[in-house]
């Protein structure tokens, strides 16, 4: 992929962020907030510096950071980029460093939509025993249709059809593999690819990290954009992480929607929204607040306020209204930065003192991780992973 392709790809991610954050399907009335919650932030710390730590020019933090504790007590943190995903490893959060020996996943970059095996991002990781399960954000950019960028299957091609697939690692996160397509397919778009137009990006996007609830189901939220319909956040669950066909999405009354392949049978329904739009959603259960917390990028209110937003839920289905926890600049109006300022993206919550294997239960003093992007009349590849300590106070 050329350098300009990576820059255009970043702009495309922000386009989808705006579509999801400023859109939203019908979710019913939000849950009323309980009390006042405030967030205090400490100084920014750099976790990954692209200028000194990258394995190659396109090795940039391009998804929300998620961490797992490995069987030997060390850590893996993933936030990589396609087409070659790299990860960070360390004995603790202060010693994380990028492993450049080999990518953890190399995109297969097939050139047909019905393979769902194209430009691949390891977006979410969850370890059970010796297996690290991964949810993969998969982008098909049509290199053949005349309405698209012929000959280019990279994210620089605006023709974009998105799906969620499954992969796994059995070597401590150093290598992720997936079944031969379509055996890796978890959530294909409910419609076949149609390049006429070309259309805006559509499909299922950006699966969050996974959380194990008290009902023994694993849950994840994800973005959904219909070809000519709403943009929204949906919810899915499974009890069998190793079987991508076992996931079921919320359909408005229950977890009844199997997201089947529209190329091999009737087109399924679009998942039902559980929350208004949010870009790159991440999910945890906050032990201090006693609620599930969703965090991501959003543009809220009139006049608009841009930044990292959060919502809370007791059951993962009914959520409070999103509120800004920390303002930020994005790479599109009305959130553009002043001269010399950075834009930010891909927010996630990780509590270094969380004793769970998959850091799914932060408390009152987690860290907010995010990507800091240099912006000077546009985006470039100078992107770092940073974090700030957070104090959450419920009044």
XYZ file of C-alpha atoms in Angstrom:
395
model
C 0.000 0.000 0.000
C 1.383 3.433 -0.869
C 1.851 6.167 1.698
C -0.947 8.262 0.206
C -3.232 5.223 0.456
C -2.657 5.023 4.186
C -3.482 8.686 4.612
C -6.639 8.340 2.554
C -7.535 5.231 4.515
C -7.327 7.184 7.760
C -9.612 9.825 6.300
C -12.032 7.080 5.325
C -12.059 5.736 8.889
C -12.980 9.203 10.079
C -15.752 9.376 7.485
C -17.285 6.220 8.927
C -16.733 7.620 12.412
C -18.759 10.685 11.484
C -21.486 8.596 9.836
C -21.932 6.458 12.937
C -21.395 9.190 15.525
C -23.759 11.650 13.898
C -26.329 9.118 12.719
C -28.184 6.530 14.681
C -31.139 4.269 14.424
C -34.176 4.272 16.652
C -33.392 2.818 20.067
C -36.337 3.966 22.142
C -36.038 6.330 25.082
C -32.620 6.325 26.771
C -32.192 5.163 30.339
C -32.233 8.172 32.710
C -28.779 8.855 34.204
C -28.332 8.113 37.891
C -26.469 10.904 39.668
C -23.641 12.998 38.302
C -20.424 11.431 37.038
C -17.253 13.423 36.495
C -13.937 12.469 34.896
C -10.567 13.939 35.864
C -7.546 13.321 33.652
C -3.852 13.238 34.428
C -0.862 13.924 32.155
C -0.537 12.232 28.795
C 1.895 9.304 28.452
C 3.220 7.973 25.145
C 2.891 4.201 24.773
C 3.961 3.887 21.121
C 5.869 6.522 19.137
C 5.554 5.993 15.415
C 8.835 7.757 14.661
C 10.901 5.423 16.848
C 8.839 2.300 17.512
C 7.127 1.334 14.243
C 8.002 -1.869 12.407
C 7.256 -0.297 9.000
C 5.676 2.968 7.795
C 2.131 1.557 7.927
C 2.612 0.155 11.438
C 0.355 2.673 13.165
C -2.273 2.450 15.950
C -5.410 2.121 13.844
C -7.920 0.451 16.179
C -8.850 0.967 19.854
C -6.187 -0.551 22.111
C -7.161 -3.809 23.840
C -4.983 -5.839 26.203
C -4.914 -9.451 27.377
C -2.863 -11.117 30.082
C -0.969 -14.122 28.715
C -0.646 -17.449 30.589
C 2.873 -16.548 31.790
C 1.645 -13.265 33.290
C 3.002 -10.987 30.556
C 0.824 -8.730 28.392
C -0.225 -8.402 24.794
C -1.776 -5.178 23.473
C -3.248 -4.949 19.988
C -4.113 -1.786 18.068
C -2.611 -2.536 14.662
C -3.223 -1.614 11.047
C -3.913 -3.497 7.839
C -2.560 -4.999 5.697
C 0.058 -6.198 8.231
C -1.075 -6.147 11.866
C 1.614 -5.884 14.553
C 1.096 -6.088 18.335
C 2.856 -4.940 21.505
C 4.167 -7.215 24.248
C 5.655 -6.578 27.689
C 6.031 -7.820 31.220
C 3.710 -5.011 32.351
C 2.153 -1.820 30.984
C 5.375 0.152 31.486
C 7.437 -2.190 29.275
C 5.118 -2.656 26.290
C 7.015 -2.643 23.006
C 6.166 -3.489 19.418
C 7.265 -6.926 18.246
C 8.629 -6.548 14.718
C 9.742 -10.151 14.181
C 6.573 -10.786 12.171
C 3.025 -9.414 11.887
C 0.386 -11.174 13.969
C -1.881 -11.191 10.889
C -1.268 -10.412 7.214
C -4.377 -9.506 5.244
C -5.221 -11.998 2.514
C -6.535 -9.097 0.391
C -8.660 -11.203 -1.933
C -10.388 -9.205 -4.644
C -13.986 -10.458 -4.435
C -16.679 -9.355 -2.003
C -18.149 -12.785 -1.269
C -14.897 -14.132 0.252
C -15.010 -11.679 3.217
C -11.219 -12.100 3.263
C -9.830 -8.759 2.192
C -8.156 -5.966 4.181
C -8.126 -7.292 7.779
C -7.711 -5.633 11.180
C -7.497 -7.666 14.416
C -9.958 -5.471 16.281
C -10.757 -7.397 19.469
C -8.950 -10.062 21.510
C -10.115 -12.313 24.359
C -8.094 -15.134 25.928
C -9.638 -18.316 27.296
C -7.025 -20.873 28.340
C -4.337 -21.086 25.666
C -6.491 -19.586 22.888
C -6.753 -15.877 22.133
C -9.978 -15.351 20.212
C -10.069 -12.427 17.793
C -12.798 -10.441 16.069
C -11.574 -9.119 12.735
C -12.799 -5.969 11.013
C -12.704 -6.838 7.297
C -12.867 -4.249 4.505
C -13.558 -5.071 0.874
C -12.590 -2.221 -1.475
C -13.779 -3.153 -4.945
C -10.813 -3.070 -7.376
C -12.829 -4.177 -10.409
C -16.085 -2.195 -10.703
C -15.813 0.853 -13.002
C -17.487 3.087 -10.393
C -14.599 2.299 -8.014
C -10.828 2.777 -8.043
C -9.928 0.102 -10.558
C -6.858 -1.938 -9.669
C -6.708 -0.743 -6.037
C -8.016 -3.013 -3.257
C -6.574 -0.856 -0.471
C -8.540 1.502 1.813
C -7.651 4.319 -0.582
C -10.484 2.936 -2.738
C -13.748 4.586 -1.587
C -15.878 1.548 -2.564
C -16.214 -0.087 0.852
C -18.133 -3.204 1.961
C -17.486 -4.251 5.568
C -17.866 -7.476 7.541
C -16.774 -9.040 10.834
C -14.867 -12.324 10.814
C -13.162 -14.566 13.364
C -9.546 -15.575 13.910
C -7.547 -17.053 16.764
C -4.033 -17.405 18.146
C -2.574 -20.397 19.966
C 0.979 -19.043 20.311
C 0.460 -16.214 22.793
C -0.836 -13.673 20.311
C 2.126 -13.767 17.923
C 0.166 -15.367 15.068
C -3.554 -15.169 14.250
C -5.084 -17.466 11.652
C -8.617 -18.067 10.440
C -10.495 -20.839 8.700
C -10.706 -21.015 4.928
C -13.522 -18.670 3.841
C -16.402 -18.745 4.528
C -15.617 -20.775 7.655
C -14.306 -17.643 9.367
C -17.429 -15.560 8.687
C -19.139 -14.093 11.758
C -21.197 -11.070 10.626
C -21.479 -10.350 6.894
C -23.472 -7.350 5.713
C -27.161 -8.148 5.308
C -26.969 -7.114 1.648
C -24.755 -8.224 -1.217
C -22.161 -5.809 -2.530
C -23.522 -3.340 -5.097
C -20.885 -0.890 -6.419
C -23.274 1.293 -8.395
C -23.005 4.914 -7.363
C -20.637 4.144 -5.688
C -22.458 3.872 -2.340
C -21.238 5.145 1.023
C -19.485 2.472 3.119
C -21.934 -0.137 4.385
C -21.977 -3.353 6.386
C -20.935 -4.289 9.929
C -17.951 -2.451 11.405
C -15.571 -2.117 14.339
C -16.405 -4.939 16.763
C -15.637 -3.924 20.336
C -13.698 -5.945 22.837
C -15.646 -8.826 24.352
C -17.106 -8.926 27.877
C -18.283 -12.005 29.773
C -21.558 -11.229 31.562
C -23.121 -12.970 34.558
C -25.410 -14.964 32.261
C -22.309 -16.766 30.869
C -22.609 -15.108 27.460
C -19.817 -13.149 25.803
C -21.034 -9.801 24.459
C -19.672 -7.280 21.962
C -21.052 -4.107 20.405
C -20.381 -3.082 16.815
C -21.284 -0.478 14.228
C -23.883 -1.120 11.528
C -24.535 0.906 8.384
C -27.222 -0.138 5.919
C -26.651 0.644 2.232
C -29.613 2.976 2.128
C -30.607 3.031 5.755
C -29.612 3.920 9.283
C -26.251 4.046 11.042
C -26.352 2.554 14.524
C -24.670 0.529 17.249
C -25.750 -3.106 17.645
C -25.147 -5.853 20.214
C -24.303 -9.522 19.733
C -23.489 -12.446 22.009
C -22.306 -16.055 22.075
C -21.366 -18.789 24.512
C -18.929 -20.394 22.080
C -16.161 -17.992 21.087
C -14.498 -20.522 18.805
C -17.584 -20.887 16.585
C -18.192 -17.742 14.503
C -21.626 -19.007 13.444
C -22.797 -19.113 17.077
C -23.097 -15.329 17.494
C -26.608 -13.874 17.566
C -27.482 -10.197 17.352
C -30.209 -8.297 19.166
C -33.222 -7.961 16.849
C -35.324 -5.662 19.018
C -36.951 -8.357 21.140
C -34.251 -10.961 21.715
C -30.947 -12.377 20.520
C -32.559 -14.112 17.583
C -30.745 -12.681 14.563
C -28.213 -14.942 12.901
C -26.161 -12.773 10.578
C -26.061 -15.139 7.613
C -24.327 -14.735 4.269
C -26.519 -12.941 1.682
C -24.561 -14.707 -1.076
C -25.661 -18.176 0.034
C -29.246 -17.559 1.159
C -31.917 -14.919 1.720
C -30.696 -11.548 2.986
C -31.153 -11.363 6.760
C -32.560 -8.338 8.560
C -30.308 -5.559 9.803
C -29.549 -5.823 13.514
C -31.604 -3.625 15.847
C -29.968 -0.602 17.445
C -29.271 -0.712 21.168
C -27.756 2.776 21.303
C -27.499 5.850 19.125
C -24.467 6.160 16.908
C -20.922 5.976 18.250
C -17.705 5.423 16.310
C -15.234 2.695 17.253
C -17.195 1.569 20.335
C -15.387 -0.173 23.193
C -17.065 -2.064 26.023
C -16.266 -2.785 29.688
C -18.049 -3.425 32.969
C -17.063 -0.684 35.424
C -16.892 -2.114 38.944
C -16.897 1.332 40.579
C -20.082 2.458 38.824
C -21.659 -0.999 38.782
C -22.610 -0.510 35.123
C -21.508 -1.504 31.671
C -19.720 1.371 29.954
C -19.485 2.051 26.237
C -16.800 4.522 25.127
C -16.050 5.867 21.660
C -15.885 8.931 19.419
C -18.982 11.093 19.061
C -20.262 14.504 18.019
C -23.052 15.576 20.349
C -25.423 18.485 20.858
C -26.147 21.864 19.327
C -23.751 23.584 19.022
C -21.810 20.352 18.472
C -19.266 19.122 21.014
C -16.701 16.590 19.826
C -14.730 14.059 21.830
C -14.623 10.794 23.718
C -18.167 9.951 24.801
C -19.596 7.362 27.144
C -22.913 5.730 27.981
C -23.915 3.381 30.805
C -26.180 0.342 30.977
C -27.313 -2.254 33.492
C -28.259 -4.863 30.887
C -26.301 -3.974 27.696
C -29.570 -3.303 25.849
C -30.843 -0.088 27.434
C -28.284 2.730 27.556
C -28.139 6.243 28.929
C -27.667 9.118 26.529
C -24.099 9.561 25.381
C -22.169 12.289 27.157
C -18.751 13.741 26.415
C -16.149 12.663 28.971
C -13.201 14.421 27.284
C -13.335 16.877 24.388
C -11.170 16.199 21.343
C -10.509 17.298 17.781
C -11.389 15.084 14.810
C -10.368 15.267 11.157
C -13.681 16.626 9.886
C -15.907 19.666 10.446
C -17.129 20.791 12.938
C -14.332 19.148 14.945
C -11.253 20.338 13.021
C -8.241 21.337 15.139
C -6.602 24.749 15.262
C -3.108 25.101 13.833
C -0.584 22.931 15.633
C -3.143 20.786 17.478
C -3.579 17.023 17.194
C -6.657 15.020 16.321
C -7.544 11.893 18.292
C -9.352 8.625 17.628
C -9.917 5.055 18.856
C -10.672 5.571 22.550
C -10.615 2.644 24.974
C -10.597 2.137 28.730
C -7.923 -0.121 30.296
C -7.371 -0.385 34.048
C -3.817 -1.539 34.776
C -4.929 -2.863 38.164
C -7.777 -4.922 36.663
C -7.131 -8.532 37.702
C -9.223 -10.095 34.923
C -7.401 -11.860 32.111
C -8.938 -9.612 29.466
C -9.125 -6.281 31.331
C -12.905 -6.220 31.027
C -13.646 -4.897 34.559
C -11.994 -1.525 35.184
C -12.590 0.412 38.397
C -12.446 4.042 39.489
C -8.907 4.794 38.240
C -8.402 3.351 34.729
C -6.473 4.807 31.810
C -8.037 6.266 28.675
C -6.049 5.034 25.657
C -6.325 6.704 22.256
C -4.485 7.415 19.020
C -2.990 10.884 18.585
C -2.707 11.915 14.937
C -0.697 14.792 13.531
C -2.841 17.134 11.449
C -1.518 19.903 9.198
C -3.969 20.630 6.381
C -4.772 16.935 6.427
C -3.724 13.676 8.052
C -0.377 11.924 7.804
C 1.263 8.793 9.165
C 2.641 10.395 12.336
C 0.307 8.576 14.717
C 1.156 7.631 18.302
C -0.637 5.560 20.924
C -1.031 7.536 24.142
C -2.879 7.201 27.438
C -4.007 9.416 30.277
C -4.902 8.327 33.820
C -8.564 8.842 34.713
C -10.337 9.404 38.012
C -14.054 8.619 37.804
C -16.221 10.200 40.515
C -19.902 9.440 41.020
C -21.622 12.208 43.027
